[in-house]
C-alpha cells in the first residue's frame, strides 16, 4: 500500500471552468472589494449585498462544468493504491461533480446555507436572502456557509491527520497567500513530505518540484505519471 497523497487546490483548478480566480490584477473580485463582500463585518453592515454576491457566485458555479483537471483528480482518487485526500479552498462542487468521492471543503460550500444564530446547516436555494427563516430555530439570520476572512477554516483536525498520513503534498492552482492553507506546504516539509506545485505560474513558495501550465493540461499529465509509476 502506498502512502497518502495530500492535494490542496485553489481557484486556479476551476479557472478553466469559467470561475474567476480571486487575485485579479485590479485587486477586485467580480467588481467588489473583498472586504465589502467576504467578511463577517460586511455581512453585518449590508447582508443583502453579501447575499446577492454569493447568489451570483452560486449561479455561476451551478452553470460551470468540471474540467479535465477535476476529472483527473477524481480518477486519481479512484485508481491510486492509497488514500488521496482532496482538500480544497474552493467553494464550488466541481470535484464532486467530476466524480470525487470525498472532498474536504476548508472554506465552506456555496451549496450550503447556515443560520448565523444557531449554526444549523441546510441545502442552499439558488437565491438566498437574509430574511429566510432557519428551518431549525426560525431566526431570520441566513448566511452562506462560507468561511469569510477572519473566520476559522473548517476541518483543521482532519487536515492535520491527512497531512500526517501522506508522503506527497501537491498544491494546485493556489497563490499561497491565504493562511492557514498557505502554511500547509511548509508543514509538509517539516514532516519530511515531498512537495509539488502545479500552477499556471509558480507561486514563488519553496517546493521540491514545480510544473507550470494550465491545470487542464498539467494535472491530467501529472496524474497519468503517478498512476503509471505505481504500476511499475
Ligand atoms: N491553471 C492553473 N493555475 C491557475 C490557472 C489555471 N488555468 N489560472 C490561474 N491559476 C493560478 C494563479 O496563478 C494563482 O496562483 O491559480 C492561483 C489562484 O490564486 P487565488 O486567486 O489567490 O486563489 P486561491 O489561492 O484559491 O485563494 C485562496 O482566498 O479569497 C480567498 O477564500 C478565498 O479560497 C480563497 C482563498
PDB file of C-alpha atoms and ligand atoms in Angstrom:
ATOM      1  CA  UNK A   1       0.000   0.000   0.000  1.00  0.00           C
ATOM      2  CA  UNK A   2       1.330   3.443  -0.936  1.00  0.00           C
ATOM      3  CA  UNK A   3       1.279   6.399   1.463  1.00  0.00           C
ATOM      4  CA  UNK A   4      -1.370   9.037   1.080  1.00  0.00           C
ATOM      5  CA  UNK A   5      -1.342  11.910  -1.364  1.00  0.00           C
ATOM      6  CA  UNK A   6      -2.498  15.246   0.045  1.00  0.00           C
ATOM      7  CA  UNK A   7      -3.835  17.623  -2.592  1.00  0.00           C
ATOM      8  CA  UNK A   8      -4.559  21.257  -1.764  1.00  0.00           C
ATOM      9  CA  UNK A   9      -6.461  23.038  -4.521  1.00  0.00           C
ATOM     10  CA  UNK A  10      -7.367  26.676  -5.083  1.00  0.00           C
ATOM     11  CA  UNK A  11      -9.206  28.859  -7.553  1.00  0.00           C
ATOM     12  CA  UNK A  12      -6.804  28.008 -10.418  1.00  0.00           C
ATOM     13  CA  UNK A  13      -8.297  24.487 -10.528  1.00  0.00           C
ATOM     14  CA  UNK A  14     -11.694  25.891 -11.537  1.00  0.00           C
ATOM     15  CA  UNK A  15     -10.470  28.824 -13.662  1.00  0.00           C
ATOM     16  CA  UNK A  16     -10.843  26.924 -16.929  1.00  0.00           C
ATOM     17  CA  UNK A  17     -14.408  26.021 -15.954  1.00  0.00           C
ATOM     18  CA  UNK A  18     -15.112  29.751 -16.192  1.00  0.00           C
ATOM     19  CA  UNK A  19     -14.968  30.613 -12.469  1.00  0.00           C
ATOM     20  CA  UNK A  20     -12.806  33.640 -11.791  1.00  0.00           C
ATOM     21  CA  UNK A  21      -9.789  33.453  -9.508  1.00  0.00           C
ATOM     22  CA  UNK A  22      -9.645  35.918  -6.613  1.00  0.00           C
ATOM     23  CA  UNK A  23      -6.454  37.825  -7.073  1.00  0.00           C
ATOM     24  CA  UNK A  24      -7.014  39.510 -10.396  1.00  0.00           C
ATOM     25  CA  UNK A  25      -4.645  42.347 -11.261  1.00  0.00           C
ATOM     26  CA  UNK A  26      -7.165  45.085 -10.451  1.00  0.00           C
ATOM     27  CA  UNK A  27      -7.469  43.707  -6.896  1.00  0.00           C
ATOM     28  CA  UNK A  28     -11.220  43.368  -7.342  1.00  0.00           C
ATOM     29  CA  UNK A  29     -13.297  40.259  -7.073  1.00  0.00           C
ATOM     30  CA  UNK A  30     -16.217  40.339  -9.528  1.00  0.00           C
ATOM     31  CA  UNK A  31     -16.120  44.161  -9.181  1.00  0.00           C
ATOM     32  CA  UNK A  32     -16.208  44.089  -5.384  1.00  0.00           C
ATOM     33  CA  UNK A  33     -13.510  44.715  -2.832  1.00  0.00           C
ATOM     34  CA  UNK A  34     -13.071  41.564  -0.729  1.00  0.00           C
ATOM     35  CA  UNK A  35     -13.773  43.454   2.500  1.00  0.00           C
ATOM     36  CA  UNK A  36     -17.180  44.557   1.118  1.00  0.00           C
ATOM     37  CA  UNK A  37     -18.441  41.028   0.489  1.00  0.00           C
ATOM     38  CA  UNK A  38     -16.377  38.369   2.256  1.00  0.00           C
ATOM     39  CA  UNK A  39     -16.076  39.351   5.893  1.00  0.00           C
ATOM     40  CA  UNK A  40     -18.418  38.987   8.889  1.00  0.00           C
ATOM     41  CA  UNK A  41     -18.311  42.800   9.178  1.00  0.00           C
ATOM     42  CA  UNK A  42     -19.586  43.177   5.602  1.00  0.00           C
ATOM     43  CA  UNK A  43     -22.446  40.783   6.352  1.00  0.00           C
ATOM     44  CA  UNK A  44     -23.364  42.742   9.491  1.00  0.00           C
ATOM     45  CA  UNK A  45     -23.249  46.022   7.537  1.00  0.00           C
ATOM     46  CA  UNK A  46     -25.084  45.028   4.346  1.00  0.00           C
ATOM     47  CA  UNK A  47     -26.343  41.440   4.418  1.00  0.00           C
ATOM     48  CA  UNK A  48     -28.347  41.708   1.184  1.00  0.00           C
ATOM     49  CA  UNK A  49     -25.269  42.891  -0.769  1.00  0.00           C
ATOM     50  CA  UNK A  50     -23.342  39.885   0.545  1.00  0.00           C
ATOM     51  CA  UNK A  51     -26.259  37.547  -0.269  1.00  0.00           C
ATOM     52  CA  UNK A  52     -26.519  38.955  -3.807  1.00  0.00           C
ATOM     53  CA  UNK A  53     -22.790  38.431  -4.331  1.00  0.00           C
ATOM     54  CA  UNK A  54     -22.987  34.785  -3.219  1.00  0.00           C
ATOM     55  CA  UNK A  55     -26.259  34.219  -5.116  1.00  0.00           C
ATOM     56  CA  UNK A  56     -24.343  35.294  -8.227  1.00  0.00           C
ATOM     57  CA  UNK A  57     -21.396  33.029  -7.436  1.00  0.00           C
ATOM     58  CA  UNK A  58     -23.774  30.118  -6.698  1.00  0.00           C
ATOM     59  CA  UNK A  59     -25.484  30.586 -10.050  1.00  0.00           C
ATOM     60  CA  UNK A  60     -22.135  30.783 -11.886  1.00  0.00           C
ATOM     61  CA  UNK A  61     -20.861  27.647 -10.142  1.00  0.00           C
ATOM     62  CA  UNK A  62     -24.058  25.725 -10.949  1.00  0.00           C
ATOM     63  CA  UNK A  63     -23.677  26.557 -14.643  1.00  0.00           C
ATOM     64  CA  UNK A  64     -19.971  25.656 -14.737  1.00  0.00           C
ATOM     65  CA  UNK A  65     -18.790  22.200 -15.769  1.00  0.00           C
ATOM     66  CA  UNK A  66     -15.860  20.264 -14.295  1.00  0.00           C
ATOM     67  CA  UNK A  67     -12.738  20.499 -16.460  1.00  0.00           C
ATOM     68  CA  UNK A  68     -10.082  17.907 -17.272  1.00  0.00           C
ATOM     69  CA  UNK A  69      -8.172  18.733 -14.067  1.00  0.00           C
ATOM     70  CA  UNK A  70     -11.177  17.978 -11.814  1.00  0.00           C
ATOM     71  CA  UNK A  71     -11.745  14.761 -13.757  1.00  0.00           C
ATOM     72  CA  UNK A  72      -8.105  13.716 -13.426  1.00  0.00           C
ATOM     73  CA  UNK A  73      -8.171  14.241  -9.639  1.00  0.00           C
ATOM     74  CA  UNK A  74     -11.366  12.170  -9.341  1.00  0.00           C
ATOM     75  CA  UNK A  75      -9.655   9.457 -11.381  1.00  0.00           C
ATOM     76  CA  UNK A  76      -6.586   9.603  -9.124  1.00  0.00           C
ATOM     77  CA  UNK A  77      -8.783   9.204  -6.046  1.00  0.00           C
ATOM     78  CA  UNK A  78     -10.494   6.181  -7.623  1.00  0.00           C
ATOM     79  CA  UNK A  79      -7.416   4.442  -9.033  1.00  0.00           C
ATOM     80  CA  UNK A  80      -4.497   5.275  -6.741  1.00  0.00           C
ATOM     81  CA  UNK A  81      -3.361   2.458  -4.491  1.00  0.00           C
ATOM     82  CA  UNK A  82      -3.568   4.593  -1.328  1.00  0.00           C
ATOM     83  CA  UNK A  83      -5.646   7.428   0.073  1.00  0.00           C
ATOM     84  CA  UNK A  84      -5.932  10.641  -1.953  1.00  0.00           C
ATOM     85  CA  UNK A  85      -7.004  13.499   0.304  1.00  0.00           C
ATOM     86  CA  UNK A  86      -8.680  16.228  -1.732  1.00  0.00           C
ATOM     87  CA  UNK A  87      -8.568  19.383   0.376  1.00  0.00           C
ATOM     88  CA  UNK A  88      -9.910  22.440  -1.391  1.00  0.00           C
ATOM     89  CA  UNK A  89     -10.233  26.151  -0.711  1.00  0.00           C
ATOM     90  CA  UNK A  90     -12.838  26.254  -3.485  1.00  0.00           C
ATOM     91  CA  UNK A  91     -16.497  26.623  -2.596  1.00  0.00           C
ATOM     92  CA  UNK A  92     -17.781  25.122  -5.865  1.00  0.00           C
ATOM     93  CA  UNK A  93     -18.651  21.407  -6.163  1.00  0.00           C
ATOM     94  CA  UNK A  94     -16.828  20.697  -9.426  1.00  0.00           C
ATOM     95  CA  UNK A  95     -14.594  17.998  -7.906  1.00  0.00           C
ATOM     96  CA  UNK A  96     -17.668  16.139  -6.649  1.00  0.00           C
ATOM     97  CA  UNK A  97     -19.419  16.591  -9.992  1.00  0.00           C
ATOM     98  CA  UNK A  98     -16.332  15.131 -11.691  1.00  0.00           C
ATOM     99  CA  UNK A  99     -16.828  12.013  -9.543  1.00  0.00           C
ATOM    100  CA  UNK A 100     -14.602  12.629  -6.497  1.00  0.00           C
ATOM    101  CA  UNK A 101     -15.944  10.630  -3.554  1.00  0.00           C
ATOM    102  CA  UNK A 102     -14.673  12.718  -0.687  1.00  0.00           C
ATOM    103  CA  UNK A 103     -13.659  16.373  -0.739  1.00  0.00           C
ATOM    104  CA  UNK A 104     -12.676  18.419   2.310  1.00  0.00           C
ATOM    105  CA  UNK A 105     -14.043  21.949   1.815  1.00  0.00           C
ATOM    106  CA  UNK A 106     -11.987  24.037   4.229  1.00  0.00           C
ATOM    107  CA  UNK A 107     -13.640  27.319   3.161  1.00  0.00           C
ATOM    108  CA  UNK A 108     -17.225  26.011   3.117  1.00  0.00           C
ATOM    109  CA  UNK A 109     -19.532  25.407   0.162  1.00  0.00           C
ATOM    110  CA  UNK A 110     -21.884  27.512  -1.966  1.00  0.00           C
ATOM    111  CA  UNK A 111     -24.449  24.707  -1.927  1.00  0.00           C
ATOM    112  CA  UNK A 112     -24.998  25.086   1.833  1.00  0.00           C
ATOM    113  CA  UNK A 113     -26.814  27.691   3.895  1.00  0.00           C
ATOM    114  CA  UNK A 114     -26.127  28.313   7.560  1.00  0.00           C
ATOM    115  CA  UNK A 115     -28.033  30.013  10.351  1.00  0.00           C
ATOM    116  CA  UNK A 116     -25.885  32.756  11.872  1.00  0.00           C
ATOM    117  CA  UNK A 117     -27.906  32.421  15.094  1.00  0.00           C
ATOM    118  CA  UNK A 118     -27.846  28.658  15.849  1.00  0.00           C
ATOM    119  CA  UNK A 119     -25.311  27.242  13.352  1.00  0.00           C
ATOM    120  CA  UNK A 120     -27.805  24.861  11.686  1.00  0.00           C
ATOM    121  CA  UNK A 121     -26.885  23.981   8.051  1.00  0.00           C
ATOM    122  CA  UNK A 122     -29.181  23.069   5.159  1.00  0.00           C
ATOM    123  CA  UNK A 123     -29.022  22.936   1.338  1.00  0.00           C
ATOM    124  CA  UNK A 124     -28.995  26.500  -0.001  1.00  0.00           C
ATOM    125  CA  UNK A 125     -31.606  27.537  -2.546  1.00  0.00           C
ATOM    126  CA  UNK A 126     -30.122  29.225  -5.637  1.00  0.00           C
ATOM    127  CA  UNK A 127     -31.367  32.614  -4.361  1.00  0.00           C
ATOM    128  CA  UNK A 128     -30.840  33.220  -0.657  1.00  0.00           C
ATOM    129  CA  UNK A 129     -31.982  36.164   1.457  1.00  0.00           C
ATOM    130  CA  UNK A 130     -31.022  37.122   4.967  1.00  0.00           C
ATOM    131  CA  UNK A 131     -34.743  37.151   5.854  1.00  0.00           C
ATOM    132  CA  UNK A 132     -35.125  33.420   5.041  1.00  0.00           C
ATOM    133  CA  UNK A 133     -36.030  31.752   8.357  1.00  0.00           C
ATOM    134  CA  UNK A 134     -33.774  28.995   9.719  1.00  0.00           C
ATOM    135  CA  UNK A 135     -35.593  25.625   9.412  1.00  0.00           C
ATOM    136  CA  UNK A 136     -34.325  24.660  12.881  1.00  0.00           C
ATOM    137  CA  UNK A 137     -34.738  27.766  15.091  1.00  0.00           C
ATOM    138  CA  UNK A 138     -36.814  30.105  12.898  1.00  0.00           C
ATOM    139  CA  UNK A 139     -34.405  33.061  13.183  1.00  0.00           C
ATOM    140  CA  UNK A 140     -34.058  35.222  10.065  1.00  0.00           C
ATOM    141  CA  UNK A 141     -30.250  35.221  10.016  1.00  0.00           C
ATOM    142  CA  UNK A 142     -29.477  33.062   6.994  1.00  0.00           C
ATOM    143  CA  UNK A 143     -25.951  33.287   5.584  1.00  0.00           C
ATOM    144  CA  UNK A 144     -23.916  31.328   3.058  1.00  0.00           C
ATOM    145  CA  UNK A 145     -21.911  28.509   4.658  1.00  0.00           C
ATOM    146  CA  UNK A 146     -18.667  30.139   3.547  1.00  0.00           C
ATOM    147  CA  UNK A 147     -15.596  30.796   5.683  1.00  0.00           C
ATOM    148  CA  UNK A 148     -15.003  34.533   5.416  1.00  0.00           C
ATOM    149  CA  UNK A 149     -11.814  36.466   6.120  1.00  0.00           C
ATOM    150  CA  UNK A 150     -11.250  36.498   9.857  1.00  0.00           C
ATOM    151  CA  UNK A 151     -13.160  33.205  10.395  1.00  0.00           C
ATOM    152  CA  UNK A 152     -11.631  29.847  11.234  1.00  0.00           C
ATOM    153  CA  UNK A 153     -11.421  27.331   8.356  1.00  0.00           C
ATOM    154  CA  UNK A 154     -13.278  24.047   8.676  1.00  0.00           C
ATOM    155  CA  UNK A 155     -11.889  20.531   9.226  1.00  0.00           C
ATOM    156  CA  UNK A 156      -8.469  21.604  10.517  1.00  0.00           C
ATOM    157  CA  UNK A 157      -8.098  18.436  12.648  1.00  0.00           C
ATOM    158  CA  UNK A 158      -8.927  16.176   9.702  1.00  0.00           C
ATOM    159  CA  UNK A 159      -6.490  18.151   7.536  1.00  0.00           C
ATOM    160  CA  UNK A 160      -3.657  17.731  10.059  1.00  0.00           C
ATOM    161  CA  UNK A 161      -4.353  13.984  10.277  1.00  0.00           C
ATOM    162  CA  UNK A 162      -4.441  13.704   6.475  1.00  0.00           C
ATOM    163  CA  UNK A 163      -1.109  15.502   6.158  1.00  0.00           C
ATOM    164  CA  UNK A 164       0.497  13.186   8.704  1.00  0.00           C
ATOM    165  CA  UNK A 165      -0.815  10.190   6.739  1.00  0.00           C
ATOM    166  CA  UNK A 166       0.659  11.428   3.444  1.00  0.00           C
ATOM    167  CA  UNK A 167       4.030  11.167   1.791  1.00  0.00           C
ATOM    168  CA  UNK A 168       3.304  13.561  -1.059  1.00  0.00           C
ATOM    169  CA  UNK A 169       1.891  17.108  -0.854  1.00  0.00           C
ATOM    170  CA  UNK A 170       0.597  18.741  -4.038  1.00  0.00           C
ATOM    171  CA  UNK A 171      -0.635  22.346  -4.302  1.00  0.00           C
ATOM    172  CA  UNK A 172      -2.754  23.010  -7.395  1.00  0.00           C
ATOM    173  CA  UNK A 173      -3.840  26.455  -8.625  1.00  0.00           C
ATOM    174  CA  UNK A 174      -3.422  28.382  -5.400  1.00  0.00           C
ATOM    175  CA  UNK A 175      -1.485  31.608  -4.879  1.00  0.00           C
ATOM    176  CA  UNK A 176      -0.499  30.515  -1.364  1.00  0.00           C
ATOM    177  CA  UNK A 177      -1.214  33.836   0.316  1.00  0.00           C
ATOM    178  CA  UNK A 178      -4.237  32.987   2.498  1.00  0.00           C
ATOM    179  CA  UNK A 179      -3.465  31.256   5.784  1.00  0.00           C
ATOM    180  CA  UNK A 180      -3.727  28.638   7.157  1.00  0.00           C
ATOM    181  CA  UNK A 181      -3.740  26.879   3.746  1.00  0.00           C
ATOM    182  CA  UNK A 182      -0.676  28.887   2.701  1.00  0.00           C
ATOM    183  CA  UNK A 183       1.275  27.188   5.507  1.00  0.00           C
ATOM    184  CA  UNK A 184       0.414  23.581   4.603  1.00  0.00           C
ATOM    185  CA  UNK A 185       3.395  23.238   2.234  1.00  0.00           C
ATOM    186  CA  UNK A 186       5.788  24.285   4.977  1.00  0.00           C
ATOM    187  CA  UNK A 187       4.070  21.944   7.450  1.00  0.00           C
ATOM    188  CA  UNK A 188       4.526  19.139   4.920  1.00  0.00           C
ATOM    189  CA  UNK A 189       8.234  19.932   4.584  1.00  0.00           C
ATOM    190  CA  UNK A 190       8.636  19.891   8.355  1.00  0.00           C
ATOM    191  CA  UNK A 191       7.063  16.422   8.348  1.00  0.00           C
ATOM    192  CA  UNK A 192       9.573  15.338   5.685  1.00  0.00           C
ATOM    193  CA  UNK A 193       6.910  15.079   2.961  1.00  0.00           C
ATOM    194  CA  UNK A 194       7.862  15.717  -0.668  1.00  0.00           C
ATOM    195  CA  UNK A 195       6.138  18.809  -2.103  1.00  0.00           C
ATOM    196  CA  UNK A 196       4.946  19.538  -5.655  1.00  0.00           C
ATOM    197  CA  UNK A 197       3.328  22.646  -7.127  1.00  0.00           C
ATOM    198  CA  UNK A 198       1.108  22.573 -10.237  1.00  0.00           C
ATOM    199  CA  UNK A 199       0.222  26.137 -11.216  1.00  0.00           C
ATOM    200  CA  UNK A 200      -0.173  28.423 -14.194  1.00  0.00           C
ATOM    201  CA  UNK A 201       2.831  30.333 -12.841  1.00  0.00           C
ATOM    202  CA  UNK A 202       4.969  29.276  -9.893  1.00  0.00           C
ATOM    203  CA  UNK A 203       3.766  30.985  -6.707  1.00  0.00           C
ATOM    204  CA  UNK A 204       7.317  31.564  -5.524  1.00  0.00           C
ATOM    205  CA  UNK A 205       6.961  29.387  -2.423  1.00  0.00           C
ATOM    206  CA  UNK A 206       9.515  26.620  -1.888  1.00  0.00           C
ATOM    207  CA  UNK A 207       8.508  23.283  -3.460  1.00  0.00           C
ATOM    208  CA  UNK A 208      10.624  20.234  -4.319  1.00  0.00           C
ATOM    209  CA  UNK A 209       9.109  20.172  -7.804  1.00  0.00           C
ATOM    210  CA  UNK A 210       7.152  22.767  -9.821  1.00  0.00           C
ATOM    211  CA  UNK A 211       5.127  22.246 -13.018  1.00  0.00           C
ATOM    212  CA  UNK A 212       3.868  25.377 -14.766  1.00  0.00           C
ATOM    213  CA  UNK A 213       0.893  25.487 -17.133  1.00  0.00           C
ATOM    214  CA  UNK A 214      -2.905  25.471 -17.217  1.00  0.00           C
ATOM    215  CA  UNK A 215      -4.455  22.976 -14.804  1.00  0.00           C
ATOM    216  CA  UNK A 216      -6.466  21.255 -17.557  1.00  0.00           C
ATOM    217  CA  UNK A 217      -3.170  20.214 -19.176  1.00  0.00           C
ATOM    218  CA  UNK A 218      -0.684  19.721 -16.348  1.00  0.00           C
ATOM    219  CA  UNK A 219      -2.945  17.997 -13.799  1.00  0.00           C
ATOM    220  CA  UNK A 220      -4.037  15.133 -16.125  1.00  0.00           C
ATOM    221  CA  UNK A 221      -0.408  14.678 -17.235  1.00  0.00           C
ATOM    222  CA  UNK A 222       0.803  14.537 -13.622  1.00  0.00           C
ATOM    223  CA  UNK A 223      -1.988  12.093 -12.632  1.00  0.00           C
ATOM    224  CA  UNK A 224      -1.121   9.804 -15.547  1.00  0.00           C
ATOM    225  CA  UNK A 225       2.518   9.756 -14.374  1.00  0.00           C
ATOM    226  CA  UNK A 226       1.583   8.991 -10.753  1.00  0.00           C
ATOM    227  CA  UNK A 227      -0.746   6.150 -11.759  1.00  0.00           C
ATOM    228  CA  UNK A 228       1.830   4.747 -14.203  1.00  0.00           C
ATOM    229  CA  UNK A 229       4.607   4.811 -11.601  1.00  0.00           C
ATOM    230  CA  UNK A 230       2.541   2.876  -9.030  1.00  0.00           C
ATOM    231  CA  UNK A 231       2.225   0.052 -11.562  1.00  0.00           C
ATOM    232  CA  UNK A 232       5.957  -0.253 -12.250  1.00  0.00           C
TER     233      UNK A 232
HETATM  234  N1  LIG B   1      -4.424  26.638 -14.153  1.00  0.00           N
HETATM  235  C1  LIG B   1      -3.644  26.559 -13.046  1.00  0.00           C
HETATM  236  N2  LIG B   1      -3.476  27.578 -12.186  1.00  0.00           N
HETATM  237  C2  LIG B   1      -4.116  28.731 -12.456  1.00  0.00           C
HETATM  238  C3  LIG B   1      -4.944  28.884 -13.598  1.00  0.00           C
HETATM  239  C4  LIG B   1      -5.088  27.767 -14.474  1.00  0.00           C
HETATM  240  N3  LIG B   1      -5.849  27.799 -15.567  1.00  0.00           N
HETATM  241  N4  LIG B   1      -5.440  30.152 -13.589  1.00  0.00           N
HETATM  242  C5  LIG B   1      -4.938  30.753 -12.504  1.00  0.00           C
HETATM  243  N5  LIG B   1      -4.131  29.905 -11.831  1.00  0.00           N
HETATM  244  C6  LIG B   1      -3.397  30.139 -10.578  1.00  0.00           C
HETATM  245  C7  LIG B   1      -2.858  31.544 -10.396  1.00  0.00           C
HETATM  246  O1  LIG B   1      -1.545  31.611 -10.949  1.00  0.00           O
HETATM  247  C8  LIG B   1      -2.830  31.682  -8.868  1.00  0.00           C
HETATM  248  O2  LIG B   1      -1.611  31.201  -8.320  1.00  0.00           O
HETATM  249  O3  LIG B   1      -4.312  29.946  -9.519  1.00  0.00           O
HETATM  250  C9  LIG B   1      -3.957  30.756  -8.415  1.00  0.00           C
HETATM  251  C10 LIG B   1      -5.207  31.468  -7.943  1.00  0.00           C
HETATM  252  O4  LIG B   1      -4.907  32.216  -6.802  1.00  0.00           O
HETATM  253  P1  LIG B   1      -6.035  32.995  -5.977  1.00  0.00           P
HETATM  254  O5  LIG B   1      -6.899  33.738  -6.917  1.00  0.00           O
HETATM  255  O6  LIG B   1      -5.337  33.757  -4.900  1.00  0.00           O
HETATM  256  O7  LIG B   1      -6.934  31.833  -5.359  1.00  0.00           O
HETATM  257  P2  LIG B   1      -6.720  30.926  -4.061  1.00  0.00           P
HETATM  258  O8  LIG B   1      -5.276  30.648  -3.824  1.00  0.00           O
HETATM  259  O9  LIG B   1      -7.631  29.780  -4.195  1.00  0.00           O
HETATM  260  O10 LIG B   1      -7.258  31.898  -2.908  1.00  0.00           O
HETATM  261  C11 LIG B   1      -7.323  31.406  -1.596  1.00  0.00           C
HETATM  262  O11 LIG B   1      -8.501  33.341  -0.814  1.00  0.00           O
HETATM  263  O12 LIG B   1     -10.101  34.902  -1.355  1.00  0.00           O
HETATM  264  C12 LIG B   1      -9.815  33.797  -0.583  1.00  0.00           C
HETATM  265  O13 LIG B   1     -11.262  32.259   0.405  1.00  0.00           O
HETATM  266  C13 LIG B   1     -10.753  32.670  -0.848  1.00  0.00           C
HETATM  267  O14 LIG B   1     -10.315  30.323  -1.067  1.00  0.00           O
HETATM  268  C14 LIG B   1      -9.869  31.607  -1.443  1.00  0.00           C
HETATM  269  C15 LIG B   1      -8.512  31.937  -0.847  1.00  0.00           C
END
